[in-house]
Tab-separated table of C-alpha atoms and ligand atoms in Angstrom:
chain	number	residue	atom	x	y	z
B	1	MET	CA	-28.846	219.853	-48.855
B	2	PHE	CA	-30.950	218.014	-46.325
B	3	GLN	CA	-29.623	219.481	-43.062
B	4	ILE	CA	-30.471	218.044	-39.687
B	5	LEU	CA	-31.952	221.045	-37.867
B	6	LYS	CA	-32.856	219.275	-34.664
B	7	LYS	CA	-32.037	215.932	-33.175
B	8	GLU	CA	-33.419	214.522	-29.886
B	9	SER	CA	-33.398	211.240	-28.112
B	10	LEU	CA	-36.867	209.835	-27.511
B	11	ALA	CA	-35.753	206.613	-25.859
B	12	PRO	CA	-32.737	204.281	-25.919
B	13	GLN	CA	-32.225	203.550	-29.668
B	14	PHE	CA	-34.949	205.969	-30.785
B	15	LYS	CA	-34.103	209.375	-32.173
B	16	ARG	CA	-36.254	212.121	-33.668
B	17	TYR	CA	-34.865	214.330	-36.436
B	18	VAL	CA	-36.205	217.555	-37.935
B	19	ILE	CA	-34.785	217.798	-41.460
B	20	ALA	CA	-34.792	220.758	-43.883
B	21	ALA	CA	-36.696	219.439	-46.890
B	22	PRO	CA	-39.121	222.155	-48.129
B	23	GLU	CA	-40.277	220.403	-51.342
B	24	ILE	CA	-41.078	217.150	-49.516
B	25	ALA	CA	-42.814	219.022	-46.669
B	26	ARG	CA	-44.951	220.849	-49.166
B	27	LYS	CA	-46.220	217.640	-50.809
B	28	HIS	CA	-46.338	215.284	-47.837
B	29	ARG	CA	-49.575	213.483	-46.878
B	30	ALA	CA	-50.116	210.982	-44.083
B	31	GLY	CA	-48.859	207.470	-44.815
B	32	GLN	CA	-45.952	208.539	-47.064
B	33	PHE	CA	-42.272	207.890	-46.542
B	34	VAL	CA	-38.824	208.924	-47.822
B	35	LEU	CA	-35.774	206.983	-49.002
B	36	VAL	CA	-32.699	208.237	-47.155
B	37	MET	CA	-29.000	207.946	-48.064
B	38	LEU	CA	-26.664	209.133	-45.343
B	39	HIS	CA	-23.685	209.581	-47.676
B	40	GLU	CA	-22.576	208.855	-51.246
B	41	HIS	CA	-21.634	205.235	-50.448
B	42	GLY	CA	-24.533	204.520	-48.082
B	43	GLU	CA	-27.490	202.199	-48.673
B	44	ARG	CA	-31.020	203.558	-49.154
B	45	ILE	CA	-33.384	203.034	-46.238
B	46	PRO	CA	-37.089	203.835	-46.112
B	47	LEU	CA	-38.317	206.019	-43.226
B	48	THR	CA	-41.870	207.257	-42.610
B	49	ILE	CA	-42.463	210.962	-42.602
B	50	ALA	CA	-43.678	211.177	-39.009
B	51	GLY	CA	-44.714	214.817	-39.469
B	52	SER	CA	-44.131	217.868	-41.670
B	53	ASP	CA	-44.268	221.642	-41.367
B	54	LYS	CA	-44.977	223.289	-44.693
B	55	GLU	CA	-44.278	226.798	-43.340
B	56	ALA	CA	-40.905	225.869	-41.875
B	57	GLY	CA	-40.087	223.551	-44.809
B	58	THR	CA	-39.217	220.648	-42.548
B	59	ILE	CA	-40.037	216.970	-42.184
B	60	THR	CA	-39.738	214.859	-39.004
B	61	LEU	CA	-38.288	211.349	-38.966
B	62	VAL	CA	-38.303	208.975	-35.991
B	63	VAL	CA	-35.644	206.327	-36.303
B	64	GLN	CA	-34.984	203.105	-34.377
B	65	GLU	CA	-31.327	202.065	-34.444
B	66	VAL	CA	-31.477	198.407	-35.422
B	67	GLY	CA	-28.576	197.885	-37.870
B	68	LYS	CA	-25.674	199.476	-39.683
B	69	THR	CA	-27.370	202.427	-41.398
B	70	THR	CA	-29.751	203.436	-38.625
B	71	MET	CA	-26.875	203.217	-36.078
B	72	GLU	CA	-24.748	205.395	-38.381
B	73	MET	CA	-27.587	207.905	-38.614
B	74	GLY	CA	-27.668	207.897	-34.805
B	75	LEU	CA	-24.119	209.342	-34.877
B	76	MET	CA	-25.119	212.272	-37.078
B	77	GLU	CA	-25.626	215.559	-35.260
B	78	GLU	CA	-27.495	218.832	-35.738
B	79	GLY	CA	-25.908	220.761	-38.644
B	80	ASP	CA	-24.886	217.571	-40.459
B	81	CYS	CA	-26.467	216.933	-43.853
B	82	LEU	CA	-28.023	213.815	-45.298
B	83	TYR	CA	-26.684	213.066	-48.731
B	84	ALA	CA	-30.141	212.305	-50.237
B	85	VAL	CA	-33.732	212.306	-49.171
B	86	VAL	CA	-36.188	211.180	-51.851
B	87	GLY	CA	-39.903	211.508	-51.544
B	88	PRO	CA	-42.646	211.753	-50.570
B	89	LEU	CA	-43.077	208.150	-51.763
B	90	GLY	CA	-45.970	205.742	-51.341
B	91	THR	CA	-49.725	206.088	-51.555
B	92	PRO	CA	-51.226	208.460	-48.940
B	93	THR	CA	-53.487	206.974	-46.276
B	94	HIS	CA	-57.102	206.585	-47.391
B	95	VAL	CA	-58.884	208.691	-44.749
B	96	GLU	CA	-62.630	208.769	-44.208
B	97	ARG	CA	-64.983	209.631	-41.458
B	98	TRP	CA	-65.415	206.080	-40.328
B	99	GLY	CA	-66.739	206.802	-36.812
B	100	THR	CA	-64.605	205.110	-34.166
B	101	VAL	CA	-61.066	204.225	-35.239
B	102	VAL	CA	-58.774	202.121	-33.047
B	103	CYS	CA	-55.077	202.885	-33.722
B	104	VAL	CA	-52.807	200.073	-32.553
B	105	GLY	CA	-49.018	200.703	-32.562
B	106	GLY	CA	-46.142	198.399	-31.613
B	107	GLY	CA	-42.532	199.554	-31.070
B	108	ALA	CA	-41.166	201.567	-34.010
B	109	GLY	CA	-44.608	201.205	-35.641
B	110	ILE	CA	-45.843	204.045	-33.398
B	111	ALA	CA	-43.849	206.470	-35.604
B	112	PRO	CA	-45.776	205.667	-38.808
B	113	LEU	CA	-49.027	205.414	-36.769
B	114	LEU	CA	-48.806	209.042	-35.499
B	115	PRO	CA	-49.506	210.821	-38.820
B	116	ILE	CA	-52.283	208.289	-39.660
B	117	ALA	CA	-53.952	208.854	-36.234
B	118	LYS	CA	-53.631	212.638	-36.784
B	119	ALA	CA	-55.307	212.405	-40.231
B	120	MET	CA	-58.085	210.191	-38.827
B	121	LYS	CA	-58.718	212.667	-36.017
B	122	GLU	CA	-58.741	215.641	-38.446
B	123	ALA	CA	-61.346	213.784	-40.542
B	124	GLY	CA	-63.650	213.803	-37.491
B	125	ASN	CA	-63.161	210.270	-36.224
B	126	ARG	CA	-63.220	209.263	-32.586
B	127	VAL	CA	-59.702	207.910	-32.139
B	128	LEU	CA	-58.906	205.226	-29.472
B	129	SER	CA	-55.257	204.238	-29.203
B	130	ILE	CA	-53.327	201.211	-27.998
B	131	LEU	CA	-49.548	201.510	-27.781
B	132	GLY	CA	-47.089	198.840	-26.847
B	133	GLY	CA	-43.426	198.099	-26.462
B	134	ARG	CA	-41.013	195.693	-24.778
B	135	SER	CA	-40.580	198.100	-21.845
B	136	ARG	CA	-41.539	201.580	-20.594
B	137	ASP	CA	-38.794	203.448	-22.516
B	138	LEU	CA	-39.730	201.809	-25.800
B	139	VAL	CA	-43.320	203.065	-25.874
B	140	ILE	CA	-42.513	206.198	-27.835
B	141	LEU	CA	-44.572	209.309	-28.759
B	142	ARG	CA	-47.009	208.761	-25.868
B	143	GLU	CA	-47.817	212.439	-25.384
B	144	GLU	CA	-48.346	213.077	-29.088
B	145	MET	CA	-50.667	210.039	-29.404
B	146	ALA	CA	-52.560	210.895	-26.187
B	147	ALA	CA	-53.285	214.423	-27.560
B	148	LEU	CA	-55.076	212.840	-30.529
B	149	SER	CA	-56.912	210.078	-28.611
B	150	GLU	CA	-60.230	210.015	-26.761
B	151	GLU	CA	-58.839	207.081	-24.796
B	152	MET	CA	-55.435	205.417	-24.808
B	153	TRP	CA	-54.160	202.127	-23.373
B	154	ILE	CA	-50.514	201.086	-22.990
B	155	THR	CA	-49.075	197.576	-22.761
B	156	THR	CA	-45.499	196.486	-22.106
B	157	ASP	CA	-43.999	193.004	-22.313
B	158	ASP	CA	-42.386	193.412	-18.871
B	159	GLY	CA	-45.188	195.368	-17.190
B	160	SER	CA	-42.994	198.434	-16.568
B	161	LEU	CA	-45.728	200.738	-17.937
B	162	GLY	CA	-49.449	200.159	-18.362
B	163	ARG	CA	-50.723	196.641	-18.538
B	164	LYS	CA	-48.325	193.734	-18.762
B	165	GLY	CA	-48.853	191.959	-22.050
B	166	LEU	CA	-49.250	192.611	-25.746
B	167	VAL	CA	-51.177	195.266	-27.648
B	168	THR	CA	-53.447	192.504	-28.899
B	169	HIS	CA	-54.554	191.819	-25.344
B	170	ALA	CA	-55.734	195.406	-25.035
B	171	LEU	CA	-57.336	195.195	-28.492
B	172	ALA	CA	-59.255	192.102	-27.339
B	173	ASP	CA	-60.674	194.105	-24.442
B	174	VAL	CA	-61.731	196.973	-26.684
B	175	LEU	CA	-63.391	194.529	-29.143
B	176	ALA	CA	-65.176	192.851	-26.262
B	177	SER	CA	-66.718	196.123	-25.048
B	178	GLU	CA	-67.613	197.872	-28.342
B	179	ARG	CA	-67.571	197.474	-32.090
B	180	PRO	CA	-65.194	200.017	-33.641
B	181	ASP	CA	-65.745	200.987	-37.266
B	182	TYR	CA	-62.130	200.781	-38.368
B	183	VAL	CA	-58.814	199.478	-36.992
B	184	VAL	CA	-55.292	200.632	-37.940
B	185	ALA	CA	-52.453	198.347	-36.872
B	186	VAL	CA	-48.806	199.298	-37.392
B	187	GLY	CA	-45.861	197.399	-35.942
B	188	PRO	CA	-43.976	194.118	-36.346
B	189	ALA	CA	-45.495	191.804	-39.002
B	190	VAL	CA	-46.489	189.220	-36.353
B	191	MET	CA	-48.380	191.905	-34.428
B	192	MET	CA	-50.223	193.128	-37.527
B	193	LYS	CA	-51.059	189.542	-38.446
B	194	ALA	CA	-52.496	188.871	-34.970
B	195	ALA	CA	-54.539	192.086	-35.048
B	196	ALA	CA	-55.932	191.168	-38.470
B	197	GLU	CA	-56.976	187.721	-37.228
B	198	MET	CA	-58.884	189.360	-34.367
B	199	THR	CA	-60.872	191.790	-36.543
B	200	ARG	CA	-61.469	189.354	-39.461
B	201	PRO	CA	-64.331	187.390	-37.814
B	202	LEU	CA	-65.964	190.666	-36.784
B	203	ALA	CA	-65.592	192.029	-40.375
B	204	ILE	CA	-64.051	195.288	-39.100
B	205	PRO	CA	-62.027	196.904	-41.898
B	206	THR	CA	-58.361	196.857	-40.796
B	207	LEU	CA	-55.449	198.798	-42.267
B	208	CYS	CA	-51.802	197.856	-41.781
B	209	SER	CA	-48.565	199.567	-42.933
B	210	LEU	CA	-45.992	197.129	-44.251
B	211	ASN	CA	-42.356	197.284	-43.485
B	212	THR	CA	-40.472	195.517	-46.261
B	213	ILE	CA	-36.945	195.647	-47.561
B	214	MET	CA	-36.744	198.382	-50.229
B	215	VAL	CA	-34.139	199.256	-52.768
B	216	ASP	CA	-35.312	201.728	-55.481
B	217	GLY	CA	-38.687	202.796	-54.094
B	218	THR	CA	-40.074	203.110	-57.626
B	219	GLY	CA	-41.690	199.715	-58.282
B	220	MET	CA	-38.797	198.611	-60.543
B	221	CYS	CA	-36.607	196.302	-58.431
B	222	GLY	CA	-39.185	194.009	-56.826
B	223	GLY	CA	-37.445	194.093	-53.467
B	224	CYS	CA	-40.579	195.097	-51.633
B	225	ARG	CA	-42.972	192.569	-53.334
B	226	VAL	CA	-45.769	191.132	-51.141
B	227	LEU	CA	-48.941	189.140	-51.819
B	228	VAL	CA	-52.192	190.959	-51.123
B	229	GLY	CA	-55.382	189.141	-51.938
B	230	GLY	CA	-53.310	186.638	-53.893
B	231	GLN	CA	-51.954	189.402	-56.177
B	232	PRO	CA	-48.318	190.594	-56.153
B	233	LYS	CA	-48.052	194.166	-54.950
B	234	PHE	CA	-45.108	196.537	-54.460
B	235	VAL	CA	-45.097	198.162	-51.063
B	236	CYS	CA	-43.221	201.236	-52.266
B	237	VAL	CA	-45.795	202.267	-54.881
B	238	ASP	CA	-48.991	200.278	-54.087
B	239	GLY	CA	-48.523	200.740	-50.304
B	240	PRO	CA	-47.160	200.882	-47.722
B	241	GLU	CA	-50.717	200.596	-46.392
B	242	PHE	CA	-52.978	197.648	-47.309
B	243	ASP	CA	-56.097	195.849	-46.156
B	244	ALA	CA	-54.665	193.725	-43.371
B	245	HIS	CA	-57.181	190.935	-44.060
B	246	GLN	CA	-55.740	190.444	-47.530
B	247	VAL	CA	-51.979	190.456	-46.750
B	248	ASP	CA	-50.017	187.196	-46.811
B	249	PHE	CA	-48.113	187.915	-43.586
B	250	ASP	CA	-46.378	184.511	-43.503
B	251	LEU	CA	-44.668	185.233	-46.829
B	252	LEU	CA	-43.783	188.758	-45.658
B	253	ILE	CA	-42.162	187.406	-42.451
B	254	LYS	CA	-40.176	184.875	-44.493
B	255	ARG	CA	-38.987	187.549	-46.926
B	256	LEU	CA	-37.964	189.878	-44.084
B	257	ARG	CA	-35.528	187.181	-42.911
B	258	THR	CA	-33.869	186.790	-46.333
B	259	TYR	CA	-30.814	188.973	-45.710
B	260	LEU	CA	-30.506	188.424	-41.935
B	261	PRO	CA	-26.910	186.952	-42.084
B	262	GLN	CA	-25.697	189.883	-44.305
B	263	GLU	CA	-27.477	192.466	-42.090
B	264	GLN	CA	-25.849	190.991	-38.971
B	265	LEU	CA	-22.408	191.025	-40.594
B	266	ALA	CA	-22.785	194.622	-41.701
B	267	LYS	CA	-23.798	195.609	-38.168
B	268	GLN	CA	-20.905	193.702	-36.619
B	269	ARG	CA	-18.382	195.323	-38.978
B	270	PHE	CA	-19.859	198.772	-38.254
B	271	LEU	CA	-19.642	198.221	-34.473
B	272	GLU	CA	-16.073	196.905	-34.691
B	273	SER	CA	-14.924	199.849	-36.864
B	274	HIS	CA	-16.502	202.298	-34.442
B	275	GLN	CA	-14.929	200.666	-31.469
B	276	CYS	CA	-11.584	201.191	-33.221
B	277	VAL	CA	-12.365	204.892	-33.861
B	278	ALA	CA	-13.356	205.346	-30.206
B	279	LEU	CA	-10.174	203.652	-28.988
B	280	GLU	CA	-8.010	205.751	-31.349
B	281	ALA	CA	-9.687	208.918	-30.149
B	282	ALA	CA	-8.940	207.893	-26.555
B	283	GLY	CA	-5.264	207.352	-27.474
B	284	GLY	CA	-5.495	203.618	-26.982
B	285	ARG	CA	-3.955	200.877	-29.092
B	286	VAL	CA	-6.175	199.308	-31.733
N	301	FAD	C1	-42.277	202.093	-45.699
N	301	FAD	C2	-41.299	201.925	-44.542
N	301	FAD	C3	-41.284	202.868	-43.541
N	301	FAD	C4	-40.422	202.717	-42.479
N	301	FAD	N1	-40.407	203.691	-41.521
N	301	FAD	C5	-39.560	203.588	-40.508
N	301	FAD	C6	-39.530	204.636	-39.468
N	301	FAD	O1	-40.275	205.635	-39.519
N	301	FAD	N2	-38.663	204.488	-38.465
N	301	FAD	C7	-37.835	203.391	-38.369
N	301	FAD	O2	-37.058	203.339	-37.430
N	301	FAD	N3	-37.851	202.428	-39.273
N	301	FAD	C8	-38.656	202.485	-40.347
N	301	FAD	N4	-38.653	201.531	-41.301
N	301	FAD	C9	-37.719	200.405	-41.165
N	301	FAD	C10	-36.319	200.823	-41.562
N	301	FAD	O3	-36.318	201.110	-42.971
N	301	FAD	C11	-35.313	199.775	-41.225
N	301	FAD	O4	-35.201	199.646	-39.828
N	301	FAD	C12	-33.927	200.123	-41.808
N	301	FAD	O5	-33.910	199.967	-43.187
N	301	FAD	C13	-32.869	199.247	-41.155
N	301	FAD	O6	-31.626	199.524	-41.777
N	301	FAD	P1	-30.248	199.144	-41.042
N	301	FAD	O7	-29.170	199.135	-42.074
N	301	FAD	O8	-30.057	200.042	-39.878
N	301	FAD	O9	-30.496	197.709	-40.458
N	301	FAD	P2	-30.500	196.295	-41.282
N	301	FAD	O10	-29.136	195.719	-41.169
N	301	FAD	O11	-31.031	196.480	-42.638
N	301	FAD	O12	-31.491	195.538	-40.361
N	301	FAD	C14	-31.189	195.200	-39.018
N	301	FAD	C15	-32.337	194.352	-38.476
N	301	FAD	O13	-33.504	195.132	-38.381
N	301	FAD	C16	-34.647	194.435	-38.821
N	301	FAD	N5	-35.165	195.140	-39.981
N	301	FAD	C17	-34.488	195.730	-41.007
N	301	FAD	N6	-35.324	196.284	-41.873
N	301	FAD	C18	-36.555	196.041	-41.427
N	301	FAD	C19	-37.824	196.331	-41.914
N	301	FAD	N7	-38.009	197.060	-43.018
N	301	FAD	N8	-38.877	195.890	-41.180
N	301	FAD	C20	-38.705	195.186	-40.043
N	301	FAD	N9	-37.500	194.901	-39.548
N	301	FAD	C21	-36.453	195.293	-40.251
N	301	FAD	C22	-34.161	193.049	-39.193
N	301	FAD	O14	-34.381	192.217	-38.060
N	301	FAD	C23	-32.697	193.220	-39.389
N	301	FAD	O15	-31.958	192.082	-39.138
N	301	FAD	C24	-39.538	201.608	-42.372
N	301	FAD	C25	-39.562	200.642	-43.385
N	301	FAD	C26	-40.447	200.798	-44.448
N	301	FAD	C27	-40.467	199.779	-45.540
N	302	FES	S1	-38.461	199.047	-53.555
N	302	FES	FE1	-38.042	198.310	-55.540
N	302	FES	S2	-40.004	197.698	-56.249
N	302	FES	FE2	-40.406	198.598	-54.290
């Protein structure tokens, strides 16, 4: 049983869960993820292990509610149990003492960035962080990232926190003032692509964490296939982290849009059914 021991709201649409999963907590290393099924008839969704506590036997997940399954998870409460949590999956982050590492996180990408930044710090690196989101509330895990960072910059699209603009604007400033040894970029595919194009001419090794559609998580279904250095790779077993200079981001972006109509329909049906439940509970006519 994978019981939700603690649930808290980090921001509108962002929730953090502490889940009882002793075996997964024991084996977890930075960069790995789990496949979660909420109930017997639910779909499987990949979620990064944002942290683990081996002593307590727990893992932490940070979830952005974007569609049917993540919204349904948002309705689960402390004491409820997830039907299945499979993992830890994926190849752990390759951590070295690079020197200065710039960690760039956009939106929900800050959740997978946190364990990577922690591992980089623990390996003795000087960690500089750049976090961004559409607005103030959506720049999550600021305190946790600040605790790991020598310096941290924040950007928001609307200027409600930090500098108005994109994380890549702040990255340009850092690259203009010094030459970091390593860059980690985690966020929307367009953001990771832009960061990779900035570090490529400077030949700064750059790591990204890819966010593909996944089904089985075992390298069998091909749902998470991407092109890296012209070679097909499976994000679930070969990744999720890759050399950002080698990733075909245009193909990734195209593949992420494949099921958009179906995803929107599932979300619409979920919202409609829950409106009915809410009306019924309120004694209204449905
Ligand atoms: C290795 C890995 C780790 C991940 N870790 C996290 C995490 O820690 N926290 C978190 O909130 N999410 C994470 N995700 C993304 C998460 O799996 C999706 O948001 C989730 O599957 C959406 O399911 P849904 O049914 O709610 O929405 P869907 O109906 O499947 O999608 C709704 C909309 O969200 C967008 N979307 C869906 N899936 C993705 C995706 N994989 N990447 C980018 N956009 C997507 C699309 O625009 C889509 O239309 C991770 C994905 C991968 C591959
Ligand atoms: S999710 Fe099926 S091959 Fe990766």
